[in-house]
PDB file of C-alpha atoms in Angstrom:
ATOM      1  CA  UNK Y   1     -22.421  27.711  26.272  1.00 49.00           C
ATOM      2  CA  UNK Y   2     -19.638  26.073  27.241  1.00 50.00           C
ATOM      3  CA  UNK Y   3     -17.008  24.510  24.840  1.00 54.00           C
ATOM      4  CA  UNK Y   4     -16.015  21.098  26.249  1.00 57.00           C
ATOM      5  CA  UNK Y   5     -12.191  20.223  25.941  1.00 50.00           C
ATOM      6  CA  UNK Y   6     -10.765  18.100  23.309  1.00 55.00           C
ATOM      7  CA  UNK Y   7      -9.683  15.745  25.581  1.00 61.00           C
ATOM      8  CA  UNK Y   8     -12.681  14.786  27.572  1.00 72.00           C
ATOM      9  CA  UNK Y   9     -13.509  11.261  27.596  1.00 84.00           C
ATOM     10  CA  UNK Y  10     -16.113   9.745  25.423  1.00 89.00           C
ATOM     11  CA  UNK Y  11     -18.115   7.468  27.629  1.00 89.00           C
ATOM     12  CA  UNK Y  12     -19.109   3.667  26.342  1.00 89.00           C
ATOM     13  CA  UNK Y  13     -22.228   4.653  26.034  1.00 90.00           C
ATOM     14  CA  UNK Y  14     -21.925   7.338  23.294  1.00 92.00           C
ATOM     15  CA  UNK Y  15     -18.675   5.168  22.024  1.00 92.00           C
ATOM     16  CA  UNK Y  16     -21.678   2.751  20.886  1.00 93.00           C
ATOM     17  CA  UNK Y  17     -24.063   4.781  19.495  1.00 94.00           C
ATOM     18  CA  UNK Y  18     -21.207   6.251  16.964  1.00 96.00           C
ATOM     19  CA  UNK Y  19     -20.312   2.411  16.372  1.00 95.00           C
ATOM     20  CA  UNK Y  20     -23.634   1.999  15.308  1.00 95.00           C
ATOM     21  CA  UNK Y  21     -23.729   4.996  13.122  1.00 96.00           C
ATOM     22  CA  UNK Y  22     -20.149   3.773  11.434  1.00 96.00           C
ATOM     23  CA  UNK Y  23     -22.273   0.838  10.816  1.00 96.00           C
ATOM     24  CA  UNK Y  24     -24.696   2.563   8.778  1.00 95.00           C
ATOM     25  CA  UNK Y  25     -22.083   4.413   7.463  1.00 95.00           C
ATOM     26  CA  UNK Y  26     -20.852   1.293   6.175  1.00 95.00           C
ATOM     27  CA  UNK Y  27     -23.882  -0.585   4.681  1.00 94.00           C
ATOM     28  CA  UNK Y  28     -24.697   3.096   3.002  1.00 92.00           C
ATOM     29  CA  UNK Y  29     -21.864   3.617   1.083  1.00 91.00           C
ATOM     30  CA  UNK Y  30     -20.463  -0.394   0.725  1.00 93.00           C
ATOM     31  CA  UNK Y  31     -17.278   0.788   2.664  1.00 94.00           C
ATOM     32  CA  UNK Y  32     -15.787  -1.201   5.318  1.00 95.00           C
ATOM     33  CA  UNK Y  33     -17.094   0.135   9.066  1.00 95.00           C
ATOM     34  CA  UNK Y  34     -15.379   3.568   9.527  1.00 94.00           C
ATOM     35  CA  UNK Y  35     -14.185   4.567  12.575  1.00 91.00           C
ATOM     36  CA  UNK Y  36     -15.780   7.679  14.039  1.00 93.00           C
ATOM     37  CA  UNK Y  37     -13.786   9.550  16.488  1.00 92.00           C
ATOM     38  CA  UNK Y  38     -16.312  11.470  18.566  1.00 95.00           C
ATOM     39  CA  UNK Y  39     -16.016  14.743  20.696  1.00 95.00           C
ATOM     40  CA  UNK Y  40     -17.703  16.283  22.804  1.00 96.00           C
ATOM     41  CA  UNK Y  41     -18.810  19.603  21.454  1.00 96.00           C
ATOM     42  CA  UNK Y  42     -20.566  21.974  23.873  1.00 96.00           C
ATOM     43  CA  UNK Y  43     -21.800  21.628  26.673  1.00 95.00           C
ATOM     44  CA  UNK Y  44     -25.654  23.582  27.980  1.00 95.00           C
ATOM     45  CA  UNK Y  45     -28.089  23.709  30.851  1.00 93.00           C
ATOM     46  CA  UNK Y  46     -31.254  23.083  31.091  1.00 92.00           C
ATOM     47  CA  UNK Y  47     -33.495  25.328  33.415  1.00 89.00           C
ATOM     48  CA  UNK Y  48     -33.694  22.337  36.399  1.00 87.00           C
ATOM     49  CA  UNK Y  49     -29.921  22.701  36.068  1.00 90.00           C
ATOM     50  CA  UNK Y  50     -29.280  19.211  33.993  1.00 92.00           C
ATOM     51  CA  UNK Y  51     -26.514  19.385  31.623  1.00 94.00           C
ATOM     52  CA  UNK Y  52     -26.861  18.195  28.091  1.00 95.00           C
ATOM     53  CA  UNK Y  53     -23.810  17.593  26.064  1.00 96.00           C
ATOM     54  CA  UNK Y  54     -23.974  17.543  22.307  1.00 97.00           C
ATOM     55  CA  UNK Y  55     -21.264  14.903  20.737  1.00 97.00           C
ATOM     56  CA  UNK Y  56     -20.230  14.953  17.117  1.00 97.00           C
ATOM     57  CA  UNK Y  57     -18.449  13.054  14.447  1.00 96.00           C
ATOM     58  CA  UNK Y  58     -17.883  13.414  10.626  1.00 94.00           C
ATOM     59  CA  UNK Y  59     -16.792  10.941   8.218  1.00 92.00           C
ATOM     60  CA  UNK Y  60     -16.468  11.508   4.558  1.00 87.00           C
ATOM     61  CA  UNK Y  61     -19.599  11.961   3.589  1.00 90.00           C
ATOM     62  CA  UNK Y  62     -21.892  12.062   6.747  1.00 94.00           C
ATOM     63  CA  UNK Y  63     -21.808  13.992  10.218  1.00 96.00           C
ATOM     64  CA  UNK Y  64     -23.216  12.536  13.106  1.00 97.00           C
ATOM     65  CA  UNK Y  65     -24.425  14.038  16.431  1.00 97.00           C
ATOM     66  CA  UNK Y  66     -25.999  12.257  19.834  1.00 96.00           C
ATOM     67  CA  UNK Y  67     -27.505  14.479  22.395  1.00 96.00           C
ATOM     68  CA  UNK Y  68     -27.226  13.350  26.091  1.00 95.00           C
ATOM     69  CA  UNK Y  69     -28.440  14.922  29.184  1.00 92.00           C
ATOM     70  CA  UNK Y  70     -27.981  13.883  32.839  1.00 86.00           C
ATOM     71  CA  UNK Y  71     -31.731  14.492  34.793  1.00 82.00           C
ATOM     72  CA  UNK Y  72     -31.150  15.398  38.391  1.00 79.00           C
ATOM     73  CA  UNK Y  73     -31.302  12.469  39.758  1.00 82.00           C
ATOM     74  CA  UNK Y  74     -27.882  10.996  38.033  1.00 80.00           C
ATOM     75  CA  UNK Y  75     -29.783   9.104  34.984  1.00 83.00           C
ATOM     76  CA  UNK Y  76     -28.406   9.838  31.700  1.00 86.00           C
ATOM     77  CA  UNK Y  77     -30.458  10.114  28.820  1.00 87.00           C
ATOM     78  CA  UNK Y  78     -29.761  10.487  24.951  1.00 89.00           C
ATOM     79  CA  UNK Y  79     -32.455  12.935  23.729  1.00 90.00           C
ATOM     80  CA  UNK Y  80     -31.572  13.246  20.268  1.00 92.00           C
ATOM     81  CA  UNK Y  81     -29.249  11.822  17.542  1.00 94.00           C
ATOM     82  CA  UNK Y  82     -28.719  11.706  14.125  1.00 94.00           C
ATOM     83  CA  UNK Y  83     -25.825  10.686  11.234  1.00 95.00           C
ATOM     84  CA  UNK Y  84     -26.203  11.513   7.677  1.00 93.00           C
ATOM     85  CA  UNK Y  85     -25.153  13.738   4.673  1.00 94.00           C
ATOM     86  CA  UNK Y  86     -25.544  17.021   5.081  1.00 95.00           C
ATOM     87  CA  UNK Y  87     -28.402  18.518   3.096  1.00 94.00           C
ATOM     88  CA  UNK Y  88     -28.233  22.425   1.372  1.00 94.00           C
ATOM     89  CA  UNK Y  89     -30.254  23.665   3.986  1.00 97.00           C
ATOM     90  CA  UNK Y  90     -29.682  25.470   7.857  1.00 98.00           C
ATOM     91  CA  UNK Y  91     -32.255  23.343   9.894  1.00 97.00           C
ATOM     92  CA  UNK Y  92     -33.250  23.188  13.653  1.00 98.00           C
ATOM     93  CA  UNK Y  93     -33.905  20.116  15.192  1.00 96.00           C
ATOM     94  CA  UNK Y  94     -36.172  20.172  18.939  1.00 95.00           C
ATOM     95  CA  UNK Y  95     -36.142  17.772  21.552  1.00 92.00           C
ATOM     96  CA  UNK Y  96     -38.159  19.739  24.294  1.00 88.00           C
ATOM     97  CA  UNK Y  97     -36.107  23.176  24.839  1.00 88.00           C
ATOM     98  CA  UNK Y  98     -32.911  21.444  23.520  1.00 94.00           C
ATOM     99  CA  UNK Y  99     -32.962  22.637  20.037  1.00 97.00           C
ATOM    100  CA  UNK Y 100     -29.456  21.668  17.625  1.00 97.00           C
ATOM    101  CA  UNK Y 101     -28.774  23.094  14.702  1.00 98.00           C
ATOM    102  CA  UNK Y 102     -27.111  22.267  11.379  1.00 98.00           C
ATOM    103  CA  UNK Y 103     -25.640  24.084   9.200  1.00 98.00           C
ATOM    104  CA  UNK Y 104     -26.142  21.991   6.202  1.00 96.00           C
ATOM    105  CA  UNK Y 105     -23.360  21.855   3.414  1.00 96.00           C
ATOM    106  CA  UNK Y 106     -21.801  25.715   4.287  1.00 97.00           C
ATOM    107  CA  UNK Y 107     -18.815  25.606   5.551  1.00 97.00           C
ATOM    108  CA  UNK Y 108     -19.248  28.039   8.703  1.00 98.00           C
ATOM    109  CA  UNK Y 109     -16.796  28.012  11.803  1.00 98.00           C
ATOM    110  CA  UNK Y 110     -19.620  29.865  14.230  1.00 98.00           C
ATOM    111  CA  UNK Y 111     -23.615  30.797  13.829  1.00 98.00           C
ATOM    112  CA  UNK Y 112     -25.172  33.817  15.683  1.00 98.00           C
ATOM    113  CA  UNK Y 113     -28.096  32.768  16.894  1.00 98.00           C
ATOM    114  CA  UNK Y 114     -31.024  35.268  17.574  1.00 98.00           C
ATOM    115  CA  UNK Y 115     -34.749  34.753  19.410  1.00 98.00           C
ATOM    116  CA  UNK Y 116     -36.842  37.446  21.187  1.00 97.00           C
ATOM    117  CA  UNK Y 117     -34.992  35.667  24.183  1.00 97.00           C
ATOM    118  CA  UNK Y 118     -31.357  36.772  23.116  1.00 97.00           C
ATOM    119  CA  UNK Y 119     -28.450  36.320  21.009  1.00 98.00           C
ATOM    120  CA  UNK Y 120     -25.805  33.959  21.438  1.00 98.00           C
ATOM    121  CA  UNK Y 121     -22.729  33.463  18.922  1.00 98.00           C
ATOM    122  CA  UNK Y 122     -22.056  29.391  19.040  1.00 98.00           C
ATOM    123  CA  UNK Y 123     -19.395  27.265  17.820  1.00 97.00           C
ATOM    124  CA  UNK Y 124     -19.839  25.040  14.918  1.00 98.00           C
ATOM    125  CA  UNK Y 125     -18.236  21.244  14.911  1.00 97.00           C
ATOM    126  CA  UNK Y 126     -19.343  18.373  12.381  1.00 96.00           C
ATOM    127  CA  UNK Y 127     -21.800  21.097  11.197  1.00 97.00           C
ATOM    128  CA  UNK Y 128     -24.016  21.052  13.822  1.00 98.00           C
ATOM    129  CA  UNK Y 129     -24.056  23.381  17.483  1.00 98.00           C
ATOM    130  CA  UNK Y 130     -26.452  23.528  20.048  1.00 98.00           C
ATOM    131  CA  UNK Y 131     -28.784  26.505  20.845  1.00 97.00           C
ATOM    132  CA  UNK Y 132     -28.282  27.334  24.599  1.00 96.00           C
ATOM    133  CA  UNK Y 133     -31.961  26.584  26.398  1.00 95.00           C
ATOM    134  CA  UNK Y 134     -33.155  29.977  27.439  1.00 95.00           C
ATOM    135  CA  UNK Y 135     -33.278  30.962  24.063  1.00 97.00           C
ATOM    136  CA  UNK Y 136     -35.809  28.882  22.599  1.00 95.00           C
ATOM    137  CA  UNK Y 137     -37.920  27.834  25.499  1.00 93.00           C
ATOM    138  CA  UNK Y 138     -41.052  27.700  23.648  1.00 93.00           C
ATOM    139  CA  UNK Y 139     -41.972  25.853  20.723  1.00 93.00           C
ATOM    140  CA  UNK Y 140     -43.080  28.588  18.414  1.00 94.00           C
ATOM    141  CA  UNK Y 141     -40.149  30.730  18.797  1.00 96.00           C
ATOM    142  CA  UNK Y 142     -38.436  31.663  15.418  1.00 97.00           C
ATOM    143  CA  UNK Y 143     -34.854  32.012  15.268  1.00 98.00           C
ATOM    144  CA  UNK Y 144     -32.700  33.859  12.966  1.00 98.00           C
ATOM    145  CA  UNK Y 145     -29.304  32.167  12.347  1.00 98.00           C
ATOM    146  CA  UNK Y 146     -26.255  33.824  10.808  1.00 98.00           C
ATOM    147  CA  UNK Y 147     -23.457  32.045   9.531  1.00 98.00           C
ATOM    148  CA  UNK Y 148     -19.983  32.948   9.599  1.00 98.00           C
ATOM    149  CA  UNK Y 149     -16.908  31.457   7.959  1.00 97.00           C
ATOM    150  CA  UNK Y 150     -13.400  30.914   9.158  1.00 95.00           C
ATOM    151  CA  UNK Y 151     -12.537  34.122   8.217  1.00 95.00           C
ATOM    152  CA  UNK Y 152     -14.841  36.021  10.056  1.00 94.00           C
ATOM    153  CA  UNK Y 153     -17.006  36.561   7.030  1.00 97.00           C
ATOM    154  CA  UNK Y 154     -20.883  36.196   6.566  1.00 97.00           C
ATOM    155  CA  UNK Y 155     -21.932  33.050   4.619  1.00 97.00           C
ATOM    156  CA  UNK Y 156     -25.644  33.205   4.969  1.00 97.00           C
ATOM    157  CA  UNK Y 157     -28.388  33.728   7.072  1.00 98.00           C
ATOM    158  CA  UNK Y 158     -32.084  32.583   7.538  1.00 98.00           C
ATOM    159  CA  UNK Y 159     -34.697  34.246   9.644  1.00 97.00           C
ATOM    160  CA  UNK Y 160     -37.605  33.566  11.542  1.00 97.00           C
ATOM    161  CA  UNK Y 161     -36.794  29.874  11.383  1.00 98.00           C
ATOM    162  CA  UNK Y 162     -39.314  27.325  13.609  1.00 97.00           C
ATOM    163  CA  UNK Y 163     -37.770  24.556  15.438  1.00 97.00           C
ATOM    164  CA  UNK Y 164     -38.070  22.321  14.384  1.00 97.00           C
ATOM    165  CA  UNK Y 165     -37.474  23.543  10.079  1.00 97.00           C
ATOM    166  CA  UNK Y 166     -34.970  24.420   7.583  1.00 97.00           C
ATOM    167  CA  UNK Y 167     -33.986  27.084   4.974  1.00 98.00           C
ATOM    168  CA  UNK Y 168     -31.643  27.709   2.536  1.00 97.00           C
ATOM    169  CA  UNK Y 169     -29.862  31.162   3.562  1.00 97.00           C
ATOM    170  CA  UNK Y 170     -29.824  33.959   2.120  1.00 95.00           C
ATOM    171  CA  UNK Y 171     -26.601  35.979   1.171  1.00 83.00           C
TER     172      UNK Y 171
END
């Protein structure tokens, strides 16, 4: 996985999707339209070689995440999105083998992720990270997910989760 920069621009594209989630936002809670400052928050491959980058943003009370990937022949393409609260549960989203995960209400900095594929130890931002391809290339794979807080300590975990499905962890 690769962590994408800070700084990297947020296209118009995804800048419009997030104004339509502050929006929502917006008529949810009878606020005025937030704004949602997005970021780009890791980066993947698929197995053609496509990348697909995972944006996030949080406001108050929701988090928000678009999925885009970019097919070989230059066309981008949002696969997946979302913005809501956050719910007491780890859950898996799929879109194909792009599966993003949320780590619900806990606050945890980084998830180990684990398949009969591999292991991979991901970054969290706006609650949500991105499970890299080659570890969940088949629908019926079960993951187990461990969460760790910002002190390096265990928060939870839930095994032999589908994709998509959610759990409450386990201590």
């Amino acid at each position: 996985m690769t962590s994408p920069s800070d700084t990297q621009p947020v296209p118009a594209r995804v800048t419009e999707v997030f104004a339509r989630f502050a929006q929502d936002i917006a008529a949810k809670e009878a606020i005025p339209t937030p704004t949602l400052l997005c970021r780009a928050a890791a980066t993947e491959e698929l197995p053609d070689g496509s990348p697909v980058t995972l944006w996030v943003a949080e406001h108050t009370k929701s988090r928000c995440y678009l999925v885009e990937t970019v097919r070989p022949d230059g066309e981008r393409r949002t696969v997946a999105s979302f913005c809501g609260e956050p719910g007491d549960r780890v859950s898996l989203s799929r879109a194909g083998t792009i599966v993003i995960g949320s780590v619900g209400v806990y606050p945890a900095e980084s998830v180990n992720v684990t398949t009969p594929h591999g292991e991979a130890i991901l970054t969290v931002a706006a609650g949500y990270f991105l499970i890299p391809p080659h570890l969940s290339p088949e629908t019926d794979v079960r993951h187990s997910v461990t969460l760790t807080g910002a002190a390096g300590n265990i928060l939870g975990r839930v095994v032999n989760l589908p994709a998509p499905g959610r759990a409450n962890p386990t201590s």
